[in-house]
Amino acid sequence: MTASTNADMLARGDAGAAEGLWLRAEQQSGGRGRLGRQWLSPLGNLYCSTLVRLQADDPPAHLLAFVAGLAVLDTALSILPQCGARLKWPNDVHVDGAKLAGILLERRRDVVVVGIGLNVALAPEIPGRTVTCLRDQGAMAQIDAAAVIELLAERFAARLLQWRATPPATLLEVWCAAAHKPGEAMAVQRGPDDRIDGVFDGLSSDGALRLRLADGRVETVSAGDVHLVG
């Protein structure tokens, strides 16, 4: 057990660890999600982190959230091609609205640590949220966290190469094709008393969410929780 694979990987990054290193924990005592939330870490699911060393000519680092999302989606679909998994802005993977995986990026100087939690064997109970896991979606018992990380590392490497080799707009188009449908109803919670409702209108050039409101105006959202409606 460790407190957090992201914290461990940040320390290894400081010590000079090379890009491509992966860490996996059986359990975490201090796993973290977005917006400071706790990430529940029961035995049986995948908790892992990798690092990317930024180069002078790399695309914007924040787009690595989309890279990671696509890699996790690729992994889920390689195990369960018919499960219907899709991406949810900014960096969740879900099946019919139920959360399958989450991603947390942390940067320190030229190192970006990508932390990934993927529910393999168990769907933790989280108040107010619907959660699923690969087993609940039909994955066979021999698909465990150790096997999943091998698939994930390969697919992350491929998506990282795509990030470096193609224009950012192309990456975002690929992400959109695997995510929300144009006109899909959603609400974005930007704060305790700040919720806006509308329909998905794509992403801006920097990856922010475009939400078209009922009056036709488009609101650009850089941070918040997306809730699918209907």
mmCIF file of N, CA, C and O in Angstrom, residues 94-100 119 123-124 126-132:
data_model
loop_
_atom_site.group_PDB
_atom_site.id
_atom_site.type_symbol
_atom_site.label_atom_id
_atom_site.label_comp_id
_atom_site.label_asym_id
_atom_site.label_seq_id
_atom_site.Cartn_x
_atom_site.Cartn_y
_atom_site.Cartn_z
ATOM 1 N N HIS A 94 -16.878 6.871 -18.695
ATOM 2 C CA HIS A 94 -18.124 6.379 -18.107
ATOM 3 C C HIS A 94 -18.809 5.400 -19.043
ATOM 4 O O HIS A 94 -18.511 5.324 -20.239
ATOM 5 N N VAL A 95 -19.717 4.632 -18.488
ATOM 6 C CA VAL A 95 -20.572 3.720 -19.248
ATOM 7 C C VAL A 95 -22.009 4.037 -18.865
ATOM 8 O O VAL A 95 -22.402 3.874 -17.700
ATOM 9 N N ASP A 96 -22.774 4.540 -19.811
ATOM 10 C CA ASP A 96 -24.173 4.914 -19.559
ATOM 11 C C ASP A 96 -24.300 5.817 -18.333
ATOM 12 O O ASP A 96 -25.211 5.651 -17.498
ATOM 13 N N GLY A 97 -23.405 6.774 -18.209
ATOM 14 C CA GLY A 97 -23.465 7.727 -17.112
ATOM 15 C C GLY A 97 -22.823 7.271 -15.819
ATOM 16 O O GLY A 97 -22.701 8.067 -14.881
ATOM 17 N N ALA A 98 -22.404 6.012 -15.738
ATOM 18 C CA ALA A 98 -21.750 5.499 -14.530
ATOM 19 C C ALA A 98 -20.238 5.612 -14.684
ATOM 20 O O ALA A 98 -19.674 5.194 -15.701
ATOM 21 N N LYS A 99 -19.581 6.158 -13.681
ATOM 22 C CA LYS A 99 -18.142 6.413 -13.762
ATOM 23 C C LYS A 99 -17.347 5.117 -13.688
ATOM 24 O O LYS A 99 -17.509 4.322 -12.772
ATOM 25 N N LEU A 100 -16.466 4.942 -14.667
ATOM 26 C CA LEU A 100 -15.589 3.767 -14.719
ATOM 27 C C LEU A 100 -14.168 4.128 -14.305
ATOM 28 O O LEU A 100 -13.466 3.308 -13.700
ATOM 29 N N ASN A 119 -11.776 1.369 -12.223
ATOM 30 C CA ASN A 119 -12.488 0.342 -11.465
ATOM 31 C C ASN A 119 -12.491 -0.965 -12.252
ATOM 32 O O ASN A 119 -13.146 -1.070 -13.292
ATOM 33 N N ALA A 123 -16.987 -1.583 -7.817
ATOM 34 C CA ALA A 123 -17.530 -0.246 -8.034
ATOM 35 C C ALA A 123 -17.793 0.363 -6.659
ATOM 36 O O ALA A 123 -18.788 0.039 -6.012
ATOM 37 N N PRO A 124 -16.904 1.227 -6.157
ATOM 38 C CA PRO A 124 -17.090 1.791 -4.814
ATOM 39 C C PRO A 124 -18.402 2.562 -4.707
ATOM 40 O O PRO A 124 -18.851 3.189 -5.678
ATOM 41 N N ILE A 126 -20.293 5.673 -3.804
ATOM 42 C CA ILE A 126 -19.987 7.089 -3.634
ATOM 43 C C ILE A 126 -21.304 7.842 -3.602
ATOM 44 O O ILE A 126 -22.054 7.829 -4.588
ATOM 45 N N PRO A 127 -21.623 8.490 -2.505
ATOM 46 C CA PRO A 127 -22.902 9.204 -2.397
ATOM 47 C C PRO A 127 -23.081 10.215 -3.529
ATOM 48 O O PRO A 127 -22.173 10.989 -3.844
ATOM 49 N N GLY A 128 -24.248 10.156 -4.158
ATOM 50 C CA GLY A 128 -24.563 11.109 -5.214
ATOM 51 C C GLY A 128 -23.968 10.790 -6.566
ATOM 52 O O GLY A 128 -24.155 11.560 -7.516
ATOM 53 N N ARG A 129 -23.256 9.663 -6.696
ATOM 54 C CA ARG A 129 -22.639 9.317 -7.971
ATOM 55 C C ARG A 129 -22.932 7.866 -8.324
ATOM 56 O O ARG A 129 -23.014 7.006 -7.451
ATOM 57 N N THR A 130 -23.085 7.615 -9.603
ATOM 58 C CA THR A 130 -23.256 6.257 -10.105
ATOM 59 C C THR A 130 -21.912 5.761 -10.602
ATOM 60 O O THR A 130 -21.237 6.443 -11.372
ATOM 61 N N VAL A 131 -21.515 4.581 -10.142
ATOM 62 C CA VAL A 131 -20.177 4.055 -10.417
ATOM 63 C C VAL A 131 -20.309 2.642 -10.955
ATOM 64 O O VAL A 131 -21.214 1.890 -10.576
ATOM 65 N N THR A 132 -19.401 2.265 -11.843
ATOM 66 C CA THR A 132 -19.388 0.909 -12.377
ATOM 67 C C THR A 132 -17.959 0.406 -12.417
ATOM 68 O O THR A 132 -17.005 1.131 -12.077
#
